[in-house]
Amino acid sequence: MSDKNNIAPAPAAPGHGEHPNQFALLRQRRFAPFFWTQFTGAANDNLFKFAFTVMVTYQLSVGWLPPALAGLVIGALFILPFVLFSATSGQLADKYNKTRLMRFTKDLEIAIMLIAAWGFIMGQVGVLLGCIFLMGLQSTLFGPVKYAYLPEVLGERELTGGNGMIEMGTFVAILLGNVVGGLVVAMPEVGHQNVAFACVALAIVGRATSARIPMVPATDPTLKINWNPFTETWRNLKLARGNIVVFRSLLGISWMWFFGAVFLSQFPSFAKEVLHGDEQVASALLVVFSIGIGTGSLLCELLSRRHVEIGLVPLGAIGMSVFAVDLYFASRGLPASDIMGLAAFLAQPAHWRVMADLLLLSLFAGLYSVPMYALIQLRSPATHRARIIAANNILNAIFMVVSSVLAGAMLALGFSVPQVFLAVGLANAVVGAYIFLLVPEYLLRFVAWVLTHFVYRFKVRGEEHIPSEGPAILACNHVSFIDAVLLMAASPRPIRFIMDHRIFKIPVLGWLFKLAKAIPIAPRSEDPAAYEAAFAAAAQVLKEGDLLAIFPEGGITKDGTLQEFKGGLMKILEQQPVPVVPMALTNLWGSFFSRAELVGGKPTAMAKPFRRGIFNKVGLNVGEPVAGGEMPLDQLRVRVATLLEAGSGGKGSA
């Protein structure tokens, strides 16, 4: 698997202004072959597993593998390699050419499926159990490569859509694999042979599509492989902890797998014991769940304005809890009846509420997971990305095993399936609140997302001028108390703000800005120590390579016009001469949060709710960066004024 010379690079992501929607990626070589390689692999895994489960449950009598334990044993064998070998697979994905590694895993899949085909035809349960373990190993090798490949070939504005397509495709493939596997293995006399043929055929198709994936070179070719899975697993977890936002996002994704595993594992018993439905009803629950996940995953790009928008994560967590709890109330009072088929089940209106809860619960799970995956890909260093994703796979496997144990323990203690769902829904609310308080960026982005979707109609022009990496100062006019929140919504990167110390005393807003780690500043004449501390903190932010936002006017405008700029900006640039990005917020003057209302003859904000109604158009115009120190303060003000006029019809008002 060593890299060779003359490797053709993957096609570059499009430049700014050339961002087709996520479905257009299916027509591009950098994405389409990879998508179908992943799709066929997920479909094959599930066709194989489900057909094998049906075979040992209904068709063969195996004394040492009772039908009641078959599903548990097969699932455990498939997950075990993720725990044992994810650390090693992460190293391989960082050290070697990712495309060659993907093709190697597809070659391995063909070999495993040829052995499995013989096992199906001959009815060799032991051989098939061994193949289940080997397919788990193959998936373990493929997983880190899969998520590390996307940020290599997609731009920041495509990551959310690309991840959404992969999540949607994965769940559709899982659904099709289960359905086809169950139908094919049940064919009289020829079922086992047809399953064998289908598994080998899918593996060959997957290898053919992988041949079209563009070459992506190694990100850390000098890495020395540590073959000890236990020490390397611990090292990977420590590596992930190095970036606290990334690590807690890994925990958030693993919790989603815990949450989802509880529902997926209980669908058969829920359908039979609570809903009084047959196997068709259980399959319908899986279909609805898969459609919800796929729909939520695809909606992420639309709702995020094509950025990595982690503000959707709290929205997803809220929806998951709300509809999990409602599923309990929708299902607990259903009357007892004989086992019914799908048509009879759907004929009862009460069951539609159950189906709606499942659909919406899974839709919000899609909104929850896709931005987290995209954030991990975006924030992880390229040289360590696959190992961090491998750490995520380890945590996912552990959380899924724990979820099975806890759900089983609750059922053994006499809890009903709806009560298990209720407990998980309530626990999700607690876990979500804990994560969002530990990582305030999620909560802050959620507030910004709500504000720019349900209070204002927010349009950003020139967003490509916001640097995607490296330090920079964002210099913007100051119109209202929520200017900082709007800037947060416009930037895919976190921003640290320098803000007047008095704003921290305002209820709610002050708490939000403290969460955002905004830097309070007071006039030198009022508090010299706080004044100097603010500039020292600002210099440190830039030294660490982050974005710093400053409102050079020194305060919120009282008449809607652009005020003179203070000298604080130049003081910062003297210490850290970084690029300055001029910005102008437009059409905010006159809004509830601006000082447009006169109270006792004094300009006052937040005095008259809905003074301009709701869904007002507001905007942010972003200009080209200028080199720090090369532009005098008065010329920078002219730049901001020009941007302001461009967004306000030439009136010069904010």
XYZ file of C-alpha atoms in Angstrom:
654
model
C 0.000 0.000 0.000
C 2.992 2.308 -0.218
C 2.588 5.501 -2.203
C 4.155 5.677 -5.634
C 5.309 8.562 -7.754
C 3.128 10.176 -10.394
C -0.006 10.153 -8.291
C -2.637 12.353 -9.893
C -4.160 14.694 -7.339
C -7.859 14.703 -6.637
C -9.800 17.403 -8.489
C -9.827 20.625 -6.525
C -12.906 21.899 -4.783
C -14.588 24.722 -6.675
C -13.731 28.280 -5.854
C -16.033 30.727 -4.147
C -19.181 31.431 -6.019
C -19.098 27.995 -7.760
C -20.923 25.914 -5.185
C -23.410 23.505 -6.791
C -25.945 21.898 -4.479
C -25.259 18.568 -2.829
C -27.026 16.519 -5.518
C -24.756 18.014 -8.182
C -21.848 16.291 -6.407
C -23.191 13.001 -7.786
C -22.137 14.183 -11.247
C -18.561 14.931 -10.190
C -15.732 12.434 -10.178
C -14.280 13.650 -6.884
C -17.492 12.565 -5.094
C -19.691 10.222 -7.164
C -17.423 7.121 -7.324
C -16.715 7.465 -3.604
C -20.445 7.781 -2.838
C -21.323 4.612 -4.746
C -18.374 2.730 -3.252
C -19.644 3.601 0.223
C -23.250 2.852 -0.789
C -22.539 -0.624 -2.144
C -20.396 -1.456 0.878
C -23.111 -0.484 3.367
C -25.750 -2.351 1.339
C -23.579 -5.473 1.179
C -22.845 -5.445 4.915
C -26.523 -5.344 5.762
C -27.718 -7.738 3.054
C -25.179 -10.278 4.325
C -25.922 -9.747 8.043
C -29.707 -9.779 7.716
C -29.841 -12.760 5.352
C -27.568 -14.694 7.712
C -29.707 -13.727 10.715
C -32.878 -14.908 8.973
C -31.146 -18.135 7.935
C -30.059 -19.129 11.461
C -33.274 -17.879 13.043
C -35.846 -19.478 10.749
C -34.216 -21.928 8.334
C -31.428 -23.833 10.117
C -31.412 -25.592 13.460
C -28.092 -24.885 15.163
C -27.903 -26.235 18.688
C -24.998 -24.047 19.786
C -26.576 -20.848 18.383
C -30.204 -20.497 19.589
C -32.374 -18.211 17.403
C -32.925 -15.809 20.304
C -29.182 -15.158 20.505
C -28.384 -15.135 16.776
C -28.957 -11.430 16.197
C -26.991 -10.482 19.315
C -24.003 -12.691 18.421
C -23.905 -11.501 14.801
C -24.105 -7.841 15.863
C -21.407 -8.283 18.521
C -19.022 -10.020 16.105
C -19.457 -7.216 13.565
C -18.793 -4.466 16.149
C -15.841 -6.186 17.855
C -13.240 -5.209 15.175
C -14.198 -1.540 15.583
C -13.118 -1.737 19.223
C -9.974 -3.775 18.542
C -8.614 -2.343 15.291
C -9.951 1.210 14.791
C -6.750 2.681 16.210
C -4.635 0.761 13.708
C -6.935 1.613 10.790
C -6.692 5.306 11.642
C -2.898 5.151 11.413
C -3.045 3.358 8.076
C -5.425 5.985 6.665
C -3.068 8.815 7.694
C 0.108 7.056 6.512
C -0.970 5.674 3.128
C -2.643 6.952 -0.007
C -6.348 7.015 0.861
C -7.576 5.938 -2.560
C -5.268 2.917 -2.659
C -6.410 1.990 0.829
C -10.077 2.168 -0.205
C -9.385 -0.091 -3.180
C -7.535 -2.521 -0.935
C -10.572 -2.736 1.393
C -12.819 -3.466 -1.598
C -10.441 -6.233 -2.745
C -10.667 -7.611 0.781
C -14.470 -7.438 0.590
C -14.508 -9.537 -2.595
C -12.317 -12.194 -0.945
C -14.498 -12.291 2.177
C -17.695 -12.508 0.154
C -16.355 -15.405 -1.920
C -15.761 -17.324 1.319
C -19.198 -16.255 2.586
C -20.791 -17.419 -0.677
C -19.396 -20.900 -0.073
C -20.692 -20.704 3.516
C -24.206 -19.829 2.358
C -24.333 -22.564 -0.278
C -22.984 -25.224 2.096
C -24.874 -23.984 5.154
C -21.673 -23.505 7.162
C -22.702 -21.305 10.085
C -19.204 -21.221 11.612
C -17.685 -19.982 8.360
C -20.342 -17.280 8.048
C -19.722 -16.111 11.631
C -16.050 -15.794 10.740
C -16.998 -13.757 7.670
C -19.148 -11.474 9.841
C -16.044 -10.697 11.905
C -13.966 -10.171 8.762
C -16.574 -7.828 7.268
C -16.493 -5.884 10.518
C -12.713 -5.663 10.094
C -13.141 -4.484 6.486
C -15.585 -1.786 7.627
C -13.162 -0.805 10.395
C -10.448 -0.230 7.784
C -12.792 1.718 5.515
C -14.360 3.992 8.167
C -11.473 6.420 8.906
C -10.610 6.644 5.194
C -14.220 7.491 4.368
C -14.514 10.533 6.605
C -10.898 11.655 6.109
C -11.348 11.616 2.315
C -14.228 14.121 2.201
C -12.386 17.229 3.510
C -9.542 16.474 1.096
C -11.795 16.876 -1.961
C -14.640 19.130 -0.743
C -14.470 22.783 0.231
C -15.803 24.118 3.537
C -19.080 25.149 1.901
C -19.535 21.623 0.505
C -18.695 19.599 3.606
C -22.161 19.737 5.141
C -23.865 18.770 1.879
C -21.313 16.035 1.190
C -21.710 14.547 4.653
C -25.480 14.790 4.308
C -25.353 12.816 1.066
C -23.137 10.151 2.662
C -25.416 9.816 5.712
C -28.509 9.651 3.515
C -26.886 7.105 1.218
C -25.730 4.987 4.136
C -29.189 4.694 5.673
C -30.838 4.025 2.311
C -28.232 1.319 1.690
C -28.862 -0.178 5.136
C -32.583 -0.212 4.436
C -32.224 -1.773 0.973
C -29.702 -4.308 2.247
C -32.042 -5.480 5.000
C -35.091 -5.613 2.742
C -33.349 -7.388 -0.147
C -31.494 -9.748 2.191
C -34.727 -10.807 3.884
C -36.575 -11.308 0.605
C -33.815 -13.151 -1.247
C -32.898 -15.599 1.534
C -36.580 -16.547 1.869
C -36.797 -17.759 -1.732
C -37.588 -21.485 -1.711
C -34.642 -23.761 -2.651
C -32.546 -21.022 -4.328
C -32.469 -18.430 -1.538
C -28.996 -19.272 -0.190
C -27.438 -19.414 -3.650
C -29.009 -16.089 -4.607
C -27.712 -14.435 -1.432
C -24.247 -15.762 -2.228
C -24.424 -14.341 -5.750
C -25.773 -10.968 -4.564
C -23.013 -10.530 -1.956
C -20.225 -11.262 -4.433
C -21.849 -9.109 -7.142
C -22.182 -6.101 -4.827
C -18.552 -6.462 -3.738
C -17.408 -6.495 -7.390
C -19.541 -3.430 -8.238
C -18.060 -1.624 -5.245
C -14.527 -2.438 -6.397
C -15.344 -1.155 -9.888
C -16.626 2.182 -8.557
C -13.584 2.533 -6.289
C -11.365 2.371 -9.384
C -12.814 5.746 -10.418
C -12.036 7.508 -7.112
C -9.331 10.174 -7.699
C -5.984 9.678 -5.994
C -5.604 11.384 -2.610
C -2.020 11.235 -1.297
C -1.041 10.382 2.268
C -1.260 13.157 4.838
C 1.442 11.762 7.169
C 3.611 9.323 5.139
C 6.410 9.289 7.745
C 4.111 8.012 10.489
C 5.465 4.959 12.322
C 2.689 2.415 12.842
C 2.032 1.264 16.411
C 0.543 -2.223 16.008
C -0.538 -2.501 19.640
C -4.278 -1.739 19.426
C -4.663 -1.021 23.132
C -1.858 1.525 23.546
C -2.733 3.104 20.199
C -6.419 3.358 21.152
C -5.451 5.230 24.300
C -3.073 7.451 22.294
C -5.828 8.260 19.781
C -8.249 9.240 22.528
C -5.588 11.505 24.056
C -4.929 12.967 20.598
C -8.630 13.745 20.165
C -8.731 15.394 23.596
C -6.105 17.870 22.370
C -8.904 19.857 20.698
C -11.672 20.092 23.270
C -14.373 21.128 20.772
C -13.511 18.183 18.507
C -13.336 15.704 21.392
C -16.679 16.722 22.842
C -18.142 16.549 19.350
C -16.892 12.949 19.188
C -18.753 12.275 22.421
C -21.845 13.970 20.973
C -21.786 11.724 17.887
C -21.240 8.635 20.030
C -24.237 9.607 22.124
C -26.316 9.809 18.928
C -25.300 6.215 18.123
C -26.247 5.205 21.677
C -29.628 6.895 21.184
C -30.242 5.383 17.746
C -29.090 1.882 18.723
C -31.742 1.731 21.453
C -34.530 2.420 18.949
C -33.199 0.210 16.151
C -32.618 -2.757 18.447
C -36.117 -2.529 19.945
C -38.129 -2.169 16.717
C -39.056 -5.898 16.469
C -40.316 -6.163 20.059
C -41.900 -2.700 19.912
C -43.797 -3.677 16.769
C -44.974 -7.001 18.190
C -45.597 -6.323 21.888
C -46.698 -2.682 21.860
C -48.080 -1.996 18.396
C -49.410 -5.562 17.905
C -47.971 -5.705 14.394
C -46.259 -8.435 12.411
C -42.865 -8.487 10.677
C -44.145 -6.091 8.005
C -44.913 -3.496 10.672
C -41.410 -3.906 12.131
C -39.959 -3.402 8.651
C -42.160 -0.324 8.150
C -40.709 1.198 11.347
C -37.211 0.700 9.942
C -38.263 2.280 6.633
C -39.735 5.335 8.375
C -36.641 5.694 10.585
C -34.304 5.488 7.577
C -36.340 8.016 5.578
C -36.218 10.409 8.535
C -32.436 10.139 8.925
C -31.933 10.610 5.188
C -34.266 13.609 5.021
C -32.663 15.298 8.031
C -29.194 14.709 6.603
C -30.143 16.311 3.288
C -31.871 19.263 4.964
C -28.637 20.245 6.713
C -27.199 21.946 3.637
C -30.385 23.947 3.024
C -30.686 25.052 6.655
C -27.000 25.869 7.062
C -26.599 28.205 4.060
C -23.949 25.755 2.852
C -21.583 26.234 5.758
C -20.622 23.882 8.560
C -23.435 25.134 10.813
C -23.199 23.557 14.252
C -26.123 25.708 15.366
C -28.286 22.900 13.943
C -26.983 20.470 16.585
C -29.009 21.876 19.529
C -32.055 22.040 17.226
C -31.556 18.359 16.423
C -31.135 17.438 20.100
C -34.349 19.263 21.032
C -36.309 17.456 18.320
C -34.866 14.066 19.303
C -36.004 14.503 22.904
C -39.409 15.997 22.099
C -40.440 13.236 19.718
C -38.894 10.411 21.773
C -40.993 11.554 24.739
C -44.085 11.934 22.556
C -43.514 8.432 21.177
C -43.955 7.144 24.732
C -47.267 8.974 25.142
C -48.425 7.956 21.648
C -47.781 4.249 22.240
C -48.582 3.642 25.906
C -52.390 3.745 25.578
C -52.835 1.570 22.493
C -55.515 -1.101 23.021
C -54.607 -4.785 22.965
C -55.407 -6.630 19.749
C -54.451 -9.596 17.638
C -51.268 -9.379 15.590
C -52.092 -7.293 12.525
C -50.523 -6.802 9.122
C -49.274 -3.512 7.721
C -52.573 -2.552 6.034
C -54.594 -3.094 9.215
C -51.933 -1.262 11.239
C -52.030 1.814 8.995
C -55.837 1.842 9.015
C -55.834 2.961 12.669
C -55.306 6.747 13.098
C -53.521 6.324 16.439
C -50.683 4.530 14.683
C -50.003 7.492 12.414
C -48.899 9.522 15.425
C -46.417 6.768 16.288
C -45.071 6.789 12.724
C -44.874 10.602 12.709
C -42.911 10.578 15.975
C -40.442 8.070 14.559
C -40.068 10.036 11.332
C -39.468 13.352 13.095
C -37.266 11.831 15.791
C -34.943 10.393 13.144
C -35.121 13.548 10.994
C -33.826 15.605 13.912
C -31.154 12.952 14.537
C -29.936 13.660 10.991
C -29.821 17.394 11.745
C -27.860 16.567 14.905
C -25.205 14.275 13.463
C -24.213 15.709 10.066
C -22.886 19.094 11.321
C -20.911 17.298 14.034
C -19.212 15.038 11.492
C -18.450 18.049 9.285
C -17.051 20.015 12.249
C -14.704 17.168 13.201
C -13.450 16.943 9.627
C -12.987 20.708 9.392
C -11.285 21.277 12.757
C -9.039 18.196 12.856
C -5.493 18.628 11.519
C -5.140 16.866 8.173
C -2.136 14.843 9.373
C -4.147 13.355 12.273
C -7.690 13.446 10.873
C -8.075 9.718 10.196
C -6.783 8.801 13.660
C -9.245 11.193 15.289
C -12.057 9.638 13.222
C -10.795 6.220 14.310
C -11.110 7.402 17.918
C -14.697 8.348 17.081
C -15.356 4.829 15.740
C -14.002 3.341 18.963
C -16.267 5.548 21.067
C -19.251 4.787 18.802
C -18.750 1.046 19.256
C -18.400 1.364 23.030
C -21.493 3.548 23.319
C -23.534 1.131 21.179
C -22.517 -1.835 23.331
C -23.353 0.088 26.505
C -26.747 1.077 25.054
C -27.572 -2.582 24.389
C -26.564 -3.582 27.917
C -28.534 -0.781 29.580
C -31.638 -1.308 27.436
C -31.493 -5.038 28.175
C -31.097 -4.363 31.898
C -34.096 -2.013 31.928
C -36.258 -4.574 30.128
C -35.107 -7.289 32.546
C -36.132 -5.065 35.463
C -39.661 -4.874 34.083
C -39.589 -1.619 32.108
C -41.678 -1.617 28.940
C -40.223 -0.687 25.549
C -42.046 2.714 25.529
C -40.601 3.415 28.987
C -37.108 2.678 27.657
C -37.771 5.147 24.830
C -38.968 7.739 27.370
C -35.868 7.283 29.513
C -33.562 7.686 26.510
C -35.460 10.804 25.357
C -35.128 12.429 28.784
C -31.481 11.392 29.061
C -30.870 12.958 25.649
C -32.125 16.299 26.953
C -29.756 16.106 29.935
C -26.764 14.983 27.855
C -27.465 17.638 25.216
C -27.666 20.435 27.794
C -24.430 19.216 29.382
C -22.542 19.107 26.070
C -23.801 22.525 24.966
C -22.751 24.133 28.242
C -19.351 22.451 28.045
C -18.946 23.635 24.437
C -20.793 26.991 24.334
C -20.030 27.382 20.626
C -22.925 25.009 19.848
C -25.394 27.041 21.883
C -24.136 30.366 20.559
C -24.392 29.207 16.967
C -27.906 27.937 17.678
C -28.945 31.381 18.983
C -27.361 32.989 15.912
C -29.112 30.495 13.620
C -32.523 31.146 15.210
C -32.013 34.920 15.039
C -31.076 34.863 11.345
C -33.863 32.471 10.345
C -36.837 33.405 12.517
C -36.285 37.063 13.503
C -34.413 38.530 10.546
C -33.916 37.581 6.918
C -30.143 37.769 6.931
C -28.117 37.974 3.719
C -24.332 38.014 3.572
C -22.463 39.402 0.579
C -18.750 38.858 0.104
C -18.516 36.053 2.675
C -15.624 34.558 0.708
C -13.478 37.401 2.073
C -13.704 35.999 5.622
C -10.411 34.051 5.945
C -10.882 30.287 6.225
C -7.697 29.981 8.278
C -5.117 32.142 10.025
C -5.488 35.258 12.193
C -7.427 38.317 11.046
C -9.321 41.286 12.487
C -12.940 41.820 11.460
C -13.715 45.552 11.620
C -17.454 46.289 11.539
C -19.830 49.162 12.192
C -21.818 48.983 15.448
C -25.582 49.364 15.082
C -27.256 47.209 17.718
C -26.832 44.956 20.703
C -26.947 41.816 18.558
C -24.292 42.803 16.005
C -21.905 40.206 17.432
C -24.520 37.456 17.080
C -25.033 38.327 13.416
C -21.283 38.214 12.773
C -21.194 34.777 14.420
C -23.884 33.597 12.027
C -21.934 34.883 9.009
C -18.607 33.244 9.858
C -17.969 29.506 9.602
C -15.126 29.996 12.098
C -15.410 30.982 15.770
C -14.906 34.688 16.464
C -13.650 36.366 19.632
C -15.067 39.855 20.211
C -13.826 42.953 21.989
C -16.916 44.531 23.558
C -17.810 47.381 25.885
C -17.782 46.054 29.447
C -21.272 47.460 30.097
C -22.922 45.050 27.659
C -22.041 42.177 29.994
C -24.495 43.612 32.551
C -27.492 43.198 30.217
C -29.617 40.136 31.092
C -29.364 37.203 28.660
C -27.114 39.060 26.184
C -24.436 39.480 28.830
C -24.587 35.765 29.652
C -24.317 34.847 25.962
C -21.285 37.053 25.412
C -19.604 35.600 28.497
C -20.179 32.148 27.016
C -18.599 33.401 23.788
C -15.527 34.474 25.789
C -15.896 38.036 24.537
C -13.172 40.350 25.803
C -14.532 43.207 27.962
C -12.923 46.600 27.481
C -13.355 49.786 29.485
C -12.055 53.302 28.756
C -8.511 53.840 29.999
C -9.676 56.765 32.130
C -12.270 54.534 33.811
C -10.272 51.331 34.356
C -6.646 51.373 33.099
C -6.037 47.738 34.105
C -9.070 46.434 32.206
C -8.071 48.564 29.196
C -4.573 47.057 28.995
C -5.831 43.538 29.760
C -8.243 43.748 26.813
C -5.444 44.563 24.354
C -3.224 41.824 25.771
C -6.072 39.311 25.363
C -6.725 40.533 21.803
C -3.074 40.077 20.866
C -3.151 36.544 22.273
C -6.238 35.653 20.202
C -4.428 36.696 17.020
C -1.225 34.986 18.095
C -3.177 31.719 18.362
C -4.362 32.133 14.753
C -8.001 32.984 15.485
C -10.441 35.648 14.286
C -10.902 38.798 16.349
C -13.846 41.147 15.793
C -13.787 44.773 16.853
C -16.279 47.605 16.494
C -13.916 50.549 15.829
C -16.569 53.189 16.600
C -16.229 52.254 20.265
C -19.977 52.149 20.877
C -23.403 51.611 19.339
C -24.529 54.397 17.043
C -27.248 56.661 18.482
C -28.500 58.051 15.170
C -27.890 55.273 12.649
C -24.855 56.910 11.031
C -21.285 55.654 10.997
C -19.280 57.287 13.805
C -15.594 58.150 13.848
C -13.215 55.222 14.428
C -11.201 55.057 17.645
C -7.504 54.272 17.785
C -7.780 50.916 19.539
C -7.662 48.996 16.261
C -4.292 50.488 15.341
C -2.967 49.691 18.823
C -3.773 46.020 18.232
C -2.175 46.074 14.783
C 1.038 47.490 16.236
C 1.382 44.297 18.272
C -0.024 41.868 15.679
C 0.038 43.181 12.060
C -2.597 40.807 10.664
C -5.062 41.296 7.765
C -8.091 43.488 8.481
C -11.454 42.584 6.931
C -13.817 45.602 6.621
C -17.507 44.819 7.180
C -20.795 46.682 7.298
C -24.088 45.603 8.848
C -26.977 47.076 6.868
C -30.674 47.826 7.504
C -30.366 47.158 11.245
C -31.061 50.725 12.317
C -34.630 50.992 13.540
C -34.767 47.381 14.724
C -35.692 46.398 18.298
C -32.027 46.001 19.293
C -30.900 49.399 17.940
C -31.087 52.706 19.825
C -33.777 54.043 17.538
C -36.449 54.617 20.196
C -36.477 57.842 22.210
C -37.346 57.267 25.872
C -37.258 60.441 27.936
C -35.399 62.117 25.101
C -32.636 59.495 25.245
C -31.893 57.016 22.402
C -32.840 53.632 23.814
C -32.762 50.059 22.544
C -35.162 47.194 23.308
C -37.943 49.567 24.338
C -40.637 48.709 21.769
C -40.985 45.082 20.656
C -41.753 44.403 16.999
C -41.257 48.076 16.106
C -40.433 46.926 12.565
C -42.440 43.708 12.631
C -40.631 40.427 12.029
C -38.559 38.894 9.228
C -36.962 42.223 8.360
C -34.245 42.114 5.739
C -30.831 42.822 7.242
C -27.455 42.247 5.685
C -23.717 42.063 6.092
C -21.379 43.283 3.365
C -17.819 41.970 3.622
C -14.963 43.687 1.843
C -11.606 42.392 0.682
C -8.974 42.056 3.433
C -6.296 44.714 3.668
C -2.816 44.180 5.056
C -2.523 45.231 8.682
C -0.970 48.657 9.142
C -1.039 49.506 5.429
C -4.291 51.454 5.563
C -4.781 54.527 7.787
C -7.754 54.441 10.142
C -9.684 57.102 8.222
C -9.326 55.152 4.956
C -10.557 51.988 6.673
C -13.596 53.970 7.813
C -14.188 55.022 4.199
C -14.070 51.336 3.189
C -16.682 50.437 5.816
C -18.826 53.442 4.804
C -18.711 52.321 1.161
C -19.848 48.826 2.153
C -22.608 50.380 4.257
C -23.879 52.500 1.374
C -23.829 49.479 -0.942
C -26.294 47.737 1.352
C -28.559 50.646 2.172
C -29.259 52.069 -1.248
C -26.638 54.788 -0.972
C -28.229 56.408 2.112
C -25.209 55.815 4.352
C -27.392 54.590 7.210
C -27.056 51.324 9.066
